[in-house]
Short mmCIF file of C-alpha atoms in Angstrom, two decimals:
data_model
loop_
_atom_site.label_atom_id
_atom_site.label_comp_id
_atom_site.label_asym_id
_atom_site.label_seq_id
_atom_site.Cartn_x
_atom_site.Cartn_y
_atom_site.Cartn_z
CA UNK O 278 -24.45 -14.22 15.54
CA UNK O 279 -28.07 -13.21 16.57
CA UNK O 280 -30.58 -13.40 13.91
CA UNK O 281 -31.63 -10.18 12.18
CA UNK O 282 -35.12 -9.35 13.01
CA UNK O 283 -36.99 -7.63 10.02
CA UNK O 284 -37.71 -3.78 11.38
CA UNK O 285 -34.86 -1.81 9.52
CA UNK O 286 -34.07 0.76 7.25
CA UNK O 287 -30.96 1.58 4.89
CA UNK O 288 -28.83 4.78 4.25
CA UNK O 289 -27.73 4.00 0.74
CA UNK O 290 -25.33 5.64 -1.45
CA UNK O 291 -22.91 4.78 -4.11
CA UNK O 292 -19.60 5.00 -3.17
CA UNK O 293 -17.25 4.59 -6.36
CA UNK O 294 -13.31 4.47 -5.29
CA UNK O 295 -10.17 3.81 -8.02
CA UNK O 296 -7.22 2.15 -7.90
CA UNK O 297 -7.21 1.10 -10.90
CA UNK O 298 -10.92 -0.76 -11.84
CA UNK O 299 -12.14 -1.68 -8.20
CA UNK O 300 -15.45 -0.61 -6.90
CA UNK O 301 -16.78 -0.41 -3.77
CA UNK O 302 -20.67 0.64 -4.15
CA UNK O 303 -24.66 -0.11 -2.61
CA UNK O 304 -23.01 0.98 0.49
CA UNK O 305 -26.41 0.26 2.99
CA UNK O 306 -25.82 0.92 6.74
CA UNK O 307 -28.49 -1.48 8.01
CA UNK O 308 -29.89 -0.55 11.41
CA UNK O 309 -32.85 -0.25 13.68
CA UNK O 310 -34.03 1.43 16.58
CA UNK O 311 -34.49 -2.63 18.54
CA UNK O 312 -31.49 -3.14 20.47
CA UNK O 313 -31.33 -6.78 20.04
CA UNK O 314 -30.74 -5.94 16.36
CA UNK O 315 -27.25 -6.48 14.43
CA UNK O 316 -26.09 -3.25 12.77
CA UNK O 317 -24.00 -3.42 9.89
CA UNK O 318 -23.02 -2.70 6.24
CA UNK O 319 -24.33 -3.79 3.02
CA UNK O 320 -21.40 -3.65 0.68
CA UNK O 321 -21.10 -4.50 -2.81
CA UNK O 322 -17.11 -4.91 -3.35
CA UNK O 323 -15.91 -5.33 -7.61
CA UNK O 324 -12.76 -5.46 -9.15
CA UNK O 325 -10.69 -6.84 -12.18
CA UNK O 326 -8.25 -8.88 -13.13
CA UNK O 327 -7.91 -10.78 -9.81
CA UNK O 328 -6.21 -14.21 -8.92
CA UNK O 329 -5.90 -17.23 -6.59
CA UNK O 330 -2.94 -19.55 -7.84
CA UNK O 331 -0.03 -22.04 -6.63
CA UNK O 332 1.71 -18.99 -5.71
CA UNK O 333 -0.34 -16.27 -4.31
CA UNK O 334 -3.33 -14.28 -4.37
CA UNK O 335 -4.45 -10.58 -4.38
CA UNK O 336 -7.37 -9.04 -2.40
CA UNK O 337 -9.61 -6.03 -1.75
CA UNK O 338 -8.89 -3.88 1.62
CA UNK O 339 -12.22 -2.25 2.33
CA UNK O 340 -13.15 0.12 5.08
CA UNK O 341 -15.73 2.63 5.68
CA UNK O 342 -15.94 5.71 7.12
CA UNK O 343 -19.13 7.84 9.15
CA UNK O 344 -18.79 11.14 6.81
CA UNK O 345 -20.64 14.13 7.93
CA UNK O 346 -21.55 16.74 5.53
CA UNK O 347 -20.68 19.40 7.01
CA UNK O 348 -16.97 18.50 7.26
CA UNK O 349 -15.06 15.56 9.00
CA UNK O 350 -15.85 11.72 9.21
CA UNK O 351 -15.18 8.79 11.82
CA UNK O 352 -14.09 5.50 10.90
CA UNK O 353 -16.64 2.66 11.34
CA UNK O 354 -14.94 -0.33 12.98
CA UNK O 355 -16.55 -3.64 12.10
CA UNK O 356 -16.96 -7.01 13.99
CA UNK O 357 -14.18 -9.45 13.91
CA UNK O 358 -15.67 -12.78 12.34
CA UNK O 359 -19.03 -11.46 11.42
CA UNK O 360 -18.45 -10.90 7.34
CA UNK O 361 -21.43 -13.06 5.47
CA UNK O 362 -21.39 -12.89 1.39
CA UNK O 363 -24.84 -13.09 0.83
CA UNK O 364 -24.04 -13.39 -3.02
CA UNK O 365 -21.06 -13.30 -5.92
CA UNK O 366 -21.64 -12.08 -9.96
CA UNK O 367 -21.07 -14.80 -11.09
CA UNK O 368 -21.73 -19.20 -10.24
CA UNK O 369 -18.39 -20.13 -11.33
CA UNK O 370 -16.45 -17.56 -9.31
CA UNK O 371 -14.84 -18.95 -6.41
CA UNK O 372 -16.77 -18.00 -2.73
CA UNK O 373 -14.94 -15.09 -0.80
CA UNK O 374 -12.75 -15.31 1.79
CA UNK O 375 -13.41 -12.56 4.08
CA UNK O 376 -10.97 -11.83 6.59
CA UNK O 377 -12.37 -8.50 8.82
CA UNK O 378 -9.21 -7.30 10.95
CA UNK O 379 -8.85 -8.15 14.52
CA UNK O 380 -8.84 -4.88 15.13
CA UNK O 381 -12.28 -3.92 13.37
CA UNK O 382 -10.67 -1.27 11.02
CA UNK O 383 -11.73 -3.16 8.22
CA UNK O 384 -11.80 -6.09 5.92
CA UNK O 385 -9.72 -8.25 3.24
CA UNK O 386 -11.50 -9.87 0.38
CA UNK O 387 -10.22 -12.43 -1.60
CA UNK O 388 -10.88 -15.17 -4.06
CA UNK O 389 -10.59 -18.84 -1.77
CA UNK O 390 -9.96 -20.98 -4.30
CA UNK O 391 -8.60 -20.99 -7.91
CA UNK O 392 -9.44 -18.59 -10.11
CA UNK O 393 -8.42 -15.34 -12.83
CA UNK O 394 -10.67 -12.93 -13.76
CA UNK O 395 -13.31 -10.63 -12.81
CA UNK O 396 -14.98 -10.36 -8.95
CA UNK O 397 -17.66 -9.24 -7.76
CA UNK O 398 -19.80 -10.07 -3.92
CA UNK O 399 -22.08 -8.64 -1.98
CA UNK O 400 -21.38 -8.76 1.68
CA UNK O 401 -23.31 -8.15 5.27
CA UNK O 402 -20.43 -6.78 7.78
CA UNK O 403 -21.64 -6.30 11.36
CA UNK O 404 -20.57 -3.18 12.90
CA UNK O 405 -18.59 -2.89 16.25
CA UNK O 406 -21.66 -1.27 18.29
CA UNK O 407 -19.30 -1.14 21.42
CA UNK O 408 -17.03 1.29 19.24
CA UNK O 409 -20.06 2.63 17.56
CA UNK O 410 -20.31 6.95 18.59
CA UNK O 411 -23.72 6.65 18.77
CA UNK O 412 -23.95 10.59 18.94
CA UNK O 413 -22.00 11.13 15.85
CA UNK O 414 -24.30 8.49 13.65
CA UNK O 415 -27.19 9.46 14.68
CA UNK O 416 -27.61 12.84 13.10
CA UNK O 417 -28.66 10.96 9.63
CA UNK O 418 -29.41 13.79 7.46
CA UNK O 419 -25.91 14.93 8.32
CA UNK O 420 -24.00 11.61 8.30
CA UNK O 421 -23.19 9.04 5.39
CA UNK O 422 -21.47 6.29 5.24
CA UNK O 423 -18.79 5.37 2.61
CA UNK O 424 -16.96 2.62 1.59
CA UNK O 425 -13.29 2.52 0.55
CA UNK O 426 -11.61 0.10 -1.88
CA UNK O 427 -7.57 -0.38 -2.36
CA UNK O 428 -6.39 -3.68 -4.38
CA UNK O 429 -3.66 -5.75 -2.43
CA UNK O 430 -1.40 -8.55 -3.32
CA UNK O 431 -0.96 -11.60 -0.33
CA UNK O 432 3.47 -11.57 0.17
CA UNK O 433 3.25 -15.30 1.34
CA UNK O 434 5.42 -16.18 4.72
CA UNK O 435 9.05 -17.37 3.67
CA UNK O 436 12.26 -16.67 3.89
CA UNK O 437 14.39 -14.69 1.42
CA UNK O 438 17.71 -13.41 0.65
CA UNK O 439 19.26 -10.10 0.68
CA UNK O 440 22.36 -8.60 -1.82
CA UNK O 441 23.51 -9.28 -4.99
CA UNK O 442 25.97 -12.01 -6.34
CA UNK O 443 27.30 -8.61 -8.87
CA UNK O 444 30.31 -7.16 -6.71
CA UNK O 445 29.28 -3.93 -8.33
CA UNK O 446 25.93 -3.53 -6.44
CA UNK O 447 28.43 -3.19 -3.48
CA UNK O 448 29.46 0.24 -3.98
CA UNK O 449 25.42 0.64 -4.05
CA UNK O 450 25.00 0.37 -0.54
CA UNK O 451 23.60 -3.43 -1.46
CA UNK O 452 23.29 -6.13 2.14
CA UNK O 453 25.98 -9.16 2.40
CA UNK O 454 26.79 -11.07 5.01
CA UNK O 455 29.65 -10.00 6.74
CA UNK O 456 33.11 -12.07 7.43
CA UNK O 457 35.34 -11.19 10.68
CA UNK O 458 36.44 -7.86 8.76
CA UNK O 459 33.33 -6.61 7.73
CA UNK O 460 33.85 -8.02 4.01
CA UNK O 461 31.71 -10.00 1.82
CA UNK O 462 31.09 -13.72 2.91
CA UNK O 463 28.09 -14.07 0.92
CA UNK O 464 24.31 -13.13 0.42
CA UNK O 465 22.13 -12.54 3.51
CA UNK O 466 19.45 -14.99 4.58
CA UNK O 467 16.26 -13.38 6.17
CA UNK O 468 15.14 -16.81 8.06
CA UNK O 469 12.83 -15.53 11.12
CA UNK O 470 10.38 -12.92 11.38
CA UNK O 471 9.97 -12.10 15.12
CA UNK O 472 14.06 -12.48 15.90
CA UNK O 473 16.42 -9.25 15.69
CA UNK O 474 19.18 -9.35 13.09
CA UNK O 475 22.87 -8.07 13.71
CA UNK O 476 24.46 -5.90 11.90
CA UNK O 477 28.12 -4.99 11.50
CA UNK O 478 31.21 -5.85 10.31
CA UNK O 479 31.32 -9.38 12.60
CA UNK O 480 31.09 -12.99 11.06
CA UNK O 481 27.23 -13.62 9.86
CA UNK O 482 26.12 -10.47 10.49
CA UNK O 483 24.25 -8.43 8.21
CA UNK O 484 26.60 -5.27 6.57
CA UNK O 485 26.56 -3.22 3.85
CA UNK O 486 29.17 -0.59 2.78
CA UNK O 487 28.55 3.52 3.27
CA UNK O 488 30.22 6.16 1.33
CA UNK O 489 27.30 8.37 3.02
CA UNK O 490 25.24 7.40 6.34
CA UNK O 491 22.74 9.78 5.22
CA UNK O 492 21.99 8.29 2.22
CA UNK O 493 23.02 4.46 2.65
CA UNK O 494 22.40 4.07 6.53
CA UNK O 495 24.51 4.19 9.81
CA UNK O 496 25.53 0.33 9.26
CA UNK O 497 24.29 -0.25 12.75
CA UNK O 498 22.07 -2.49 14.16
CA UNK O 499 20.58 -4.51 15.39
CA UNK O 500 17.09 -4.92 13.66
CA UNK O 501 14.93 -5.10 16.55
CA UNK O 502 12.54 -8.56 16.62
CA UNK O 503 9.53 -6.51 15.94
CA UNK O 504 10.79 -4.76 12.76
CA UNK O 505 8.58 -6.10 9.47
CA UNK O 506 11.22 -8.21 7.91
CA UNK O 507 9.15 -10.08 5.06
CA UNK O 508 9.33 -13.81 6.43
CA UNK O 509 5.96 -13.21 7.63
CA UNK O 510 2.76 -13.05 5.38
CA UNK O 511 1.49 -9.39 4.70
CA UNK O 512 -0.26 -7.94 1.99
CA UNK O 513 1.16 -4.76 -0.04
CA UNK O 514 -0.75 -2.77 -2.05
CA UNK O 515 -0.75 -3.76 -6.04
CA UNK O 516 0.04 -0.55 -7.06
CA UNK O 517 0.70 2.94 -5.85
CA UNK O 518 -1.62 5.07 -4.05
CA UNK O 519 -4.14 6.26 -6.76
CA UNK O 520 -4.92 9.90 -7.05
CA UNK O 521 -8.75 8.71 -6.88
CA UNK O 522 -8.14 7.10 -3.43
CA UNK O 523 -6.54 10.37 -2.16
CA UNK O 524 -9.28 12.57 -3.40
CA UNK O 525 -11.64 10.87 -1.56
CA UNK O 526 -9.41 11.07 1.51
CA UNK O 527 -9.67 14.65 1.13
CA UNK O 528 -13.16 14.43 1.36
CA UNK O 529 -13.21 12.99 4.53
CA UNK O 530 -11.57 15.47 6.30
CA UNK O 531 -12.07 18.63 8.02
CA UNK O 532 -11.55 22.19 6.06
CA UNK O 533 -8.42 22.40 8.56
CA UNK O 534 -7.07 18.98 7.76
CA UNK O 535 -7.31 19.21 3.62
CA UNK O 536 -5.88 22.27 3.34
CA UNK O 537 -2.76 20.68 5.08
CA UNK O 538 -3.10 17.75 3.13
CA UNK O 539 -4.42 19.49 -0.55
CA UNK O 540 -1.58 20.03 -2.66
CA UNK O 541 -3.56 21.38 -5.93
CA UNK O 542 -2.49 24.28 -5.58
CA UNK O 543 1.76 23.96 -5.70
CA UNK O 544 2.44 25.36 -9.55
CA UNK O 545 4.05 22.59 -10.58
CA UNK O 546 1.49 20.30 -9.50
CA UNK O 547 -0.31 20.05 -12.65
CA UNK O 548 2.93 19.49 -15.01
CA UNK O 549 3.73 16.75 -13.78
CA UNK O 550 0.57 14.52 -13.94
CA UNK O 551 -1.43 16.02 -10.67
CA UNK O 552 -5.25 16.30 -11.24
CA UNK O 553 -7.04 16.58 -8.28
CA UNK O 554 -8.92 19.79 -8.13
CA UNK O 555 -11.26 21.87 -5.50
CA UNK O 556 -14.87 22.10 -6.94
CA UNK O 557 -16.98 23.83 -4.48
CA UNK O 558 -16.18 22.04 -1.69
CA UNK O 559 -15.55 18.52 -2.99
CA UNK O 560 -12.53 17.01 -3.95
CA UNK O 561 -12.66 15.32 -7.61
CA UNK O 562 -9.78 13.44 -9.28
CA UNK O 563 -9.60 14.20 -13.29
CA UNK O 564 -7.46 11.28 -13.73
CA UNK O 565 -8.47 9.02 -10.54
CA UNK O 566 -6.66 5.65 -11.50
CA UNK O 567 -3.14 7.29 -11.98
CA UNK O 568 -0.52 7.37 -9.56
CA UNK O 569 -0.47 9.94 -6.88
CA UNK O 570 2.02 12.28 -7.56
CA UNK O 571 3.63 15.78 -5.96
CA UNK O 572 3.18 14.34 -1.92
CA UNK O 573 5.45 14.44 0.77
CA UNK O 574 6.26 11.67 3.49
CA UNK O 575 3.49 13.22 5.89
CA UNK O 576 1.00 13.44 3.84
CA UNK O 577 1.26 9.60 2.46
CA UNK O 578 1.61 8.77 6.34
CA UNK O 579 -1.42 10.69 7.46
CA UNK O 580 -3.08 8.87 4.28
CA UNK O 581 -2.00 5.83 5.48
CA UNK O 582 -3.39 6.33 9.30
CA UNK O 583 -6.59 7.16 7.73
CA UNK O 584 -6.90 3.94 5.73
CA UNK O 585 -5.93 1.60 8.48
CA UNK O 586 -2.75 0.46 6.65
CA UNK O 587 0.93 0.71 7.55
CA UNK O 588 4.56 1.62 6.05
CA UNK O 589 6.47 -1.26 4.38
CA UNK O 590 10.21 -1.57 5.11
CA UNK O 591 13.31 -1.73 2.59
CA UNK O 592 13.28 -5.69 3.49
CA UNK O 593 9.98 -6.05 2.87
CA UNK O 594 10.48 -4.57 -0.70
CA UNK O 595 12.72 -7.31 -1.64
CA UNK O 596 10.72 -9.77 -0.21
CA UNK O 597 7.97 -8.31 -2.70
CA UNK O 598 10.09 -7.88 -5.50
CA UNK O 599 12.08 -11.01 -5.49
CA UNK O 600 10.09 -14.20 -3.40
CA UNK O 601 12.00 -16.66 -2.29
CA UNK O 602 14.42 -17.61 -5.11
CA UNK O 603 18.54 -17.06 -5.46
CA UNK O 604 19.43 -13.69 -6.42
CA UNK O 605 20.46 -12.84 -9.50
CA UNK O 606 23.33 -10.77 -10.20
CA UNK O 607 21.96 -7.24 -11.70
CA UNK O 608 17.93 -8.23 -11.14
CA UNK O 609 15.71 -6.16 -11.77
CA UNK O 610 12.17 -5.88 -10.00
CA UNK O 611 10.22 -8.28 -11.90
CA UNK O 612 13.17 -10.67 -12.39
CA UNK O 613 15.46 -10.70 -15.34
CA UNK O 614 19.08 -9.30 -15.47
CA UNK O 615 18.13 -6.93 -17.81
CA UNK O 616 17.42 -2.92 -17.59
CA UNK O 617 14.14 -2.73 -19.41
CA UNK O 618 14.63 -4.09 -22.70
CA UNK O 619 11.40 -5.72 -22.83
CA UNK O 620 9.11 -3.56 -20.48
CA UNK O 621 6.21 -2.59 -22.16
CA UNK O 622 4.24 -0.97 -19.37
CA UNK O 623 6.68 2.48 -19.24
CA UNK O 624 6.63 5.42 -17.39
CA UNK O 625 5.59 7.84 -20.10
CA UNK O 626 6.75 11.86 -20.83
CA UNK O 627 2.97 12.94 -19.42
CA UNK O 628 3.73 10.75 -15.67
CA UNK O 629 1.58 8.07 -16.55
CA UNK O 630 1.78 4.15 -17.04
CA UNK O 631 1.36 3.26 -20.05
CA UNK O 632 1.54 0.47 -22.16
CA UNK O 633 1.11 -0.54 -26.34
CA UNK O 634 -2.83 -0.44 -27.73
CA UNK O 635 -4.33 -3.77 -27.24
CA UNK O 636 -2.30 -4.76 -23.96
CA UNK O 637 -3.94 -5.19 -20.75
CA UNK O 638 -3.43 -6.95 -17.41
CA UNK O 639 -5.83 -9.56 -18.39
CA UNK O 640 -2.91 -10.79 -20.25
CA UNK O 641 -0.91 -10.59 -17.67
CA UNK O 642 0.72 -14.46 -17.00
CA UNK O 643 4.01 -15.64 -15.40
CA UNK O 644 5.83 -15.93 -18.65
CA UNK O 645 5.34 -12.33 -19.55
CA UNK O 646 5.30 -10.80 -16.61
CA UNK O 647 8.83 -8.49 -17.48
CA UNK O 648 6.96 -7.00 -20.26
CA UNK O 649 4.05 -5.63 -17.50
CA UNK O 650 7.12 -4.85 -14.77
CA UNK O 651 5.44 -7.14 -12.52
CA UNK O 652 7.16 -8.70 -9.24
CA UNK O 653 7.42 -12.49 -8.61
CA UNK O 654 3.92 -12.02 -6.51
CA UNK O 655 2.38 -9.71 -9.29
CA UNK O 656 3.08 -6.79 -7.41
CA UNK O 657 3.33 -3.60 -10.03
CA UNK O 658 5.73 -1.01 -10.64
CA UNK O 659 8.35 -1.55 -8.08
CA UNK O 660 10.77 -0.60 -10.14
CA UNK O 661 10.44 2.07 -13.16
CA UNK O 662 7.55 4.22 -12.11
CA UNK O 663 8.15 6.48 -9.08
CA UNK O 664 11.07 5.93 -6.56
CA UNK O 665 9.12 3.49 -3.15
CA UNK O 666 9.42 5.43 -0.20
CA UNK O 667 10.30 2.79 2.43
CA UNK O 668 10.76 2.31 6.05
CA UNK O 669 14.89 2.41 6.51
CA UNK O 670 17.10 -0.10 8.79
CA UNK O 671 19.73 2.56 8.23
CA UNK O 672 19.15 4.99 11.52
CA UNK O 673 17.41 4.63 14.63
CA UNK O 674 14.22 6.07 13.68
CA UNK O 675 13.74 3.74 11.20
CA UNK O 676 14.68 0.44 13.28
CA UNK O 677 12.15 1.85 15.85
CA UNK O 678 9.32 0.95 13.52
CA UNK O 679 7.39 -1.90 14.89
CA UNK O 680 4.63 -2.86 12.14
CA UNK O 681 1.70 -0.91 14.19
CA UNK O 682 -0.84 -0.56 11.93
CA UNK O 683 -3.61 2.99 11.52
CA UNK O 684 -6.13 3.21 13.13
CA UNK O 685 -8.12 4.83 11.23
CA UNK O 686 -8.29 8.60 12.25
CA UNK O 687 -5.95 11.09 11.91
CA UNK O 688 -5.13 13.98 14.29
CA UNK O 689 -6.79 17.07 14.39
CA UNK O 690 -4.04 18.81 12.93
CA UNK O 691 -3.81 16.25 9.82
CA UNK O 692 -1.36 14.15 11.14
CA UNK O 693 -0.74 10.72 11.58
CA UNK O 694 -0.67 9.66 14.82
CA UNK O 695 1.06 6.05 15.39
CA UNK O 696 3.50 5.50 17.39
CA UNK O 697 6.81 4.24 15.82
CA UNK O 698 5.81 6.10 12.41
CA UNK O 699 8.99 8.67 11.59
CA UNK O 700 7.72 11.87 10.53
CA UNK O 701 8.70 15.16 8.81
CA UNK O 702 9.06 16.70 5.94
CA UNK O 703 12.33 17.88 4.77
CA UNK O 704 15.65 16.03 6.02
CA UNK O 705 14.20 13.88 8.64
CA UNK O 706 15.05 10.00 9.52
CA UNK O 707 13.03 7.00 9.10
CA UNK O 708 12.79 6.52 5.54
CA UNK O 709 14.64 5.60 2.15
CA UNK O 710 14.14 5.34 -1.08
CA UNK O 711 14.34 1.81 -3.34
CA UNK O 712 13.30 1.00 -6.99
CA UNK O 713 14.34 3.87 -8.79
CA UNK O 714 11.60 6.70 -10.35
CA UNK O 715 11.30 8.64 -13.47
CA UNK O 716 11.83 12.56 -13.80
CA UNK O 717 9.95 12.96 -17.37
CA UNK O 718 13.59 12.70 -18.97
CA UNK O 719 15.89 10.21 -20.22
CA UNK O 720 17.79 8.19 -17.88
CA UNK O 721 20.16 10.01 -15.77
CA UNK O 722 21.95 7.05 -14.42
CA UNK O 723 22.68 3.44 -14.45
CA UNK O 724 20.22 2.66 -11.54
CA UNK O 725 17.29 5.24 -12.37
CA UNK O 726 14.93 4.88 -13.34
CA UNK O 727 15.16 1.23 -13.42
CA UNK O 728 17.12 0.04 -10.55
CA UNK O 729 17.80 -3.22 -9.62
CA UNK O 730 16.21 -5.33 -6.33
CA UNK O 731 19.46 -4.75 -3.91
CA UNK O 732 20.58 -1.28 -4.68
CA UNK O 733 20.42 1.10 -2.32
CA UNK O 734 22.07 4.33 -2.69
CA UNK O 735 19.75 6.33 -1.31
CA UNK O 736 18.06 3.63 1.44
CA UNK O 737 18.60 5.75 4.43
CA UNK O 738 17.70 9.14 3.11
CA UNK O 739 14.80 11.10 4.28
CA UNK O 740 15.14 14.29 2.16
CA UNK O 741 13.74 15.35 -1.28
CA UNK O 742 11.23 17.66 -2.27
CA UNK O 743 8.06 16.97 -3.42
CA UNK O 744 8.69 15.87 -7.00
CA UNK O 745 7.03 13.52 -10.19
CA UNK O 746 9.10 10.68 -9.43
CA UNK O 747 8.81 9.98 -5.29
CA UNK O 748 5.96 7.46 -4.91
CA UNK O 749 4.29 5.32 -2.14
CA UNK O 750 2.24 2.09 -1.56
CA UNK O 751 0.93 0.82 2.29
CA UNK O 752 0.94 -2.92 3.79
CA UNK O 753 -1.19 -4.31 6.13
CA UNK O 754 -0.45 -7.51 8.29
CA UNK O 755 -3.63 -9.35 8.85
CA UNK O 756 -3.54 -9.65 12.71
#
């Protein structure tokens, strides 16, 4: 890296995003008029409750956007390689491992070594100037730049197994591996990432039974080699996407694209835990950690373009939710055989999380982890909160899906724009539902809202209205 040379000047702002308690703030784009100068970001990057253990870890994605005030923004790639921490909060805190995206679109942070508790660095990140639109950024009393924060957990590489030992999951849609007749020989193995998987009824293939096709797939196959199948490392987000984070996708965009994407204004957005409201002409988020409700499949896809993320996929899920150990029969996202007898964190009447005065997920450990609904990597809410919208391997549309991540920029329309990505709103393909949500009411069956890992009664349907209790979260595959 060339060394900076000493005539610059800042644009500085602070740019506060929530997904729960991360920050992402002193956002300084560092540049200078001498061409042999390194343009970049000063970022300061904070956020609680972080780990590095035996197991796993969890990170910050961060990426930053050009934002012009008068409407619209561009996203600011970044340098592969050139993230420096120039320093961390704290001595005792582990160094960060930085980890910008081979494609630019932004960076992981992490904790390198050991460690539980609170983070906080301050990073230099060298921009892309090749990718740099020189005559967008240059108008700087019309153009900010912002910084964008979204807590992940690291799903390490490893194989897994599919199904249920329970013969009851069966009528559930759960995976087995298939005999000569299409009946159960046993739980599925998911051994290799990059080879395609059979399915049918046919000796070692992967099968599942269908009362519906719409709802629990076409039971065809195969999974293509490129379809995300969980062996592989990825990161998933640590909770679901934050009404904070949306907001200030909103604000991003152009009058055109948020008033596709703004749903504040659907009467039943507010009763059920919606609180994002227009003021003037600036998005603002009453309640910015809580869970984004009321959205359809585009809009979380369009989201999800924007923040340089991708969809996850129904094996990827139990990947999450399970790790690598033997299936238990009946088991639940964070790993007992029980419904929720000892959940603490619930899914209260007003559609938020909650959880008992004095708990917090500083106490969060591996022997209490069922009481905080936490998956065997940490991962929260997978089951109990809002039904996971998920890529499907139960039609074509959704077997097309290759792992291609955003880029960063949506359409001009407010659209995603990725190839492979199913779209629609309404009864489309692509997409299925795992987990299990709640409607603000008592249970209203035996697998909602607290459904266990394998079932899948509705993994191959695309339909559903907007509603309180259909959710999302992205991944991202460092690459």
């Amino acid at each position: 890296m060339k060394k900076l040379k000493m005539l610059f000047f800042f644009i500085s702002l602070v740019s506060i995003t929530h997904a729960t308690d991360i920050q992402v703030s002193q956002v300084e784009y560092v540049h200078s008029d001498d061409p042999e100068f390194i343009r970049g970001i000063n970022v300061t990057i904070s956020w609680k409750n972080s780990w590095h253990n035996d197991r796993n870890h969890d990170a910050a994605w961060v990426f930053f956007k050009f934002v012009s005030k008068n409407g619209g923004s561009r996203h600011a790639y970044l340098a592969p390689g050139s993230a420096q921490q120039n320093w961390k909060s704290r001595a005792a805190t582990p160094d960060a491992q930085l980890q910008v995206a081979q494609d630019g679109t932004g960076i992981m942070v992490s904790p390198s070594d050991t460690y539980r508790g609170e983070l906080s660095y301050r990073l230099f990140i060298a921009l892309d100037t090749a990718r740099l639109n020189e005559r967008y950024v240059n108008y700087l009393n019309n153009v900010t730049i912002e910084g964008y924060g979204i807590e992940m957990v690291y799903i390490p590489e490893g194989s897994f197994t599919l199904g249920d030992p329970d013969e009851a999951a069966l009528k559930y849609g759960a995976f087995y591996a298939s005999d000569d007749n299409g009946e159960v020989s046993g739980l599925f193995k998911v051994e290799k990432e990059n080879e395609p998987i059979n399915v049918g009824p046919n000796k070692g293939s992967l099968y599942y039974q269908a009362e519906d096709a719409i709802y629990q797939g076409d039971q065809k196959g195969p999974i293509p080699a490129a379809f995300p199948k969980g062996v592989g490392g990825f990161y998933l987000m640590k909770y679901e996407v934050s009404q904070g984070i949306y907001a200030d996708f909103l604000n991003t965009l152009s009058s055109q694209m948020a008033s596709v994407r703004y749903i504040g204004g659907t009467p039943e957005y507010a009763t059920v835990g919606g609180t994002i409201v227009l003021e003037g002409d600036h998005f603002v988020a009453k309640s910015p950690s809580e869970r984004m409700v009321f959205w359809h499949w585009d809009d979380m896809m369009a989201f999800t373009d924007w923040a340089a993320l991708r969809p996850y996929t129904e094996l990827e899920y139990t990947k999450a939710a399970r790790g690598t150990g033997k299936p238990q029969a009946h088991e639940m996202p964070w790993n007992t055989t029980d419904d929720a007898k000892m959940l603490r964190r619930i899914n209260a009447k007003t559609h938020r999380m909650e959880m008992p005065e004095g708990y917090d997920e500083s106490m969060l450990n591996e022997n209490n982890r069922g009481e905080f609904g936490a998956s065997h990597y940490w991962v929260m809410d997978l089951g109990g909160s809002m039904w996971e919208k998920v890529i499907t391997v139960g039609d074509s549309v959704g077997r097309s899906f290759d792992g291609q991540h955003g880029d960063g920029n949506i359409s001009y329309y407010g659209m995603a724009n990725v190839e492979h990505w199913p779209s629609g709103y309404g009864e489309s393909f692509g997409y299925g539902y795992r987990g299990g949500g709640y409607y603000g009411k008592a249970h209203i069956s035996n697998f909602n809202p607290y459904s266990p890992i394998a079932y899948r009664l509705y993994g191959a349907w695309s339909g559903g209205p907007r509603n309180a209790a259909y959710g999302y979260r992205a991944a991202r595959t460092l690459k």
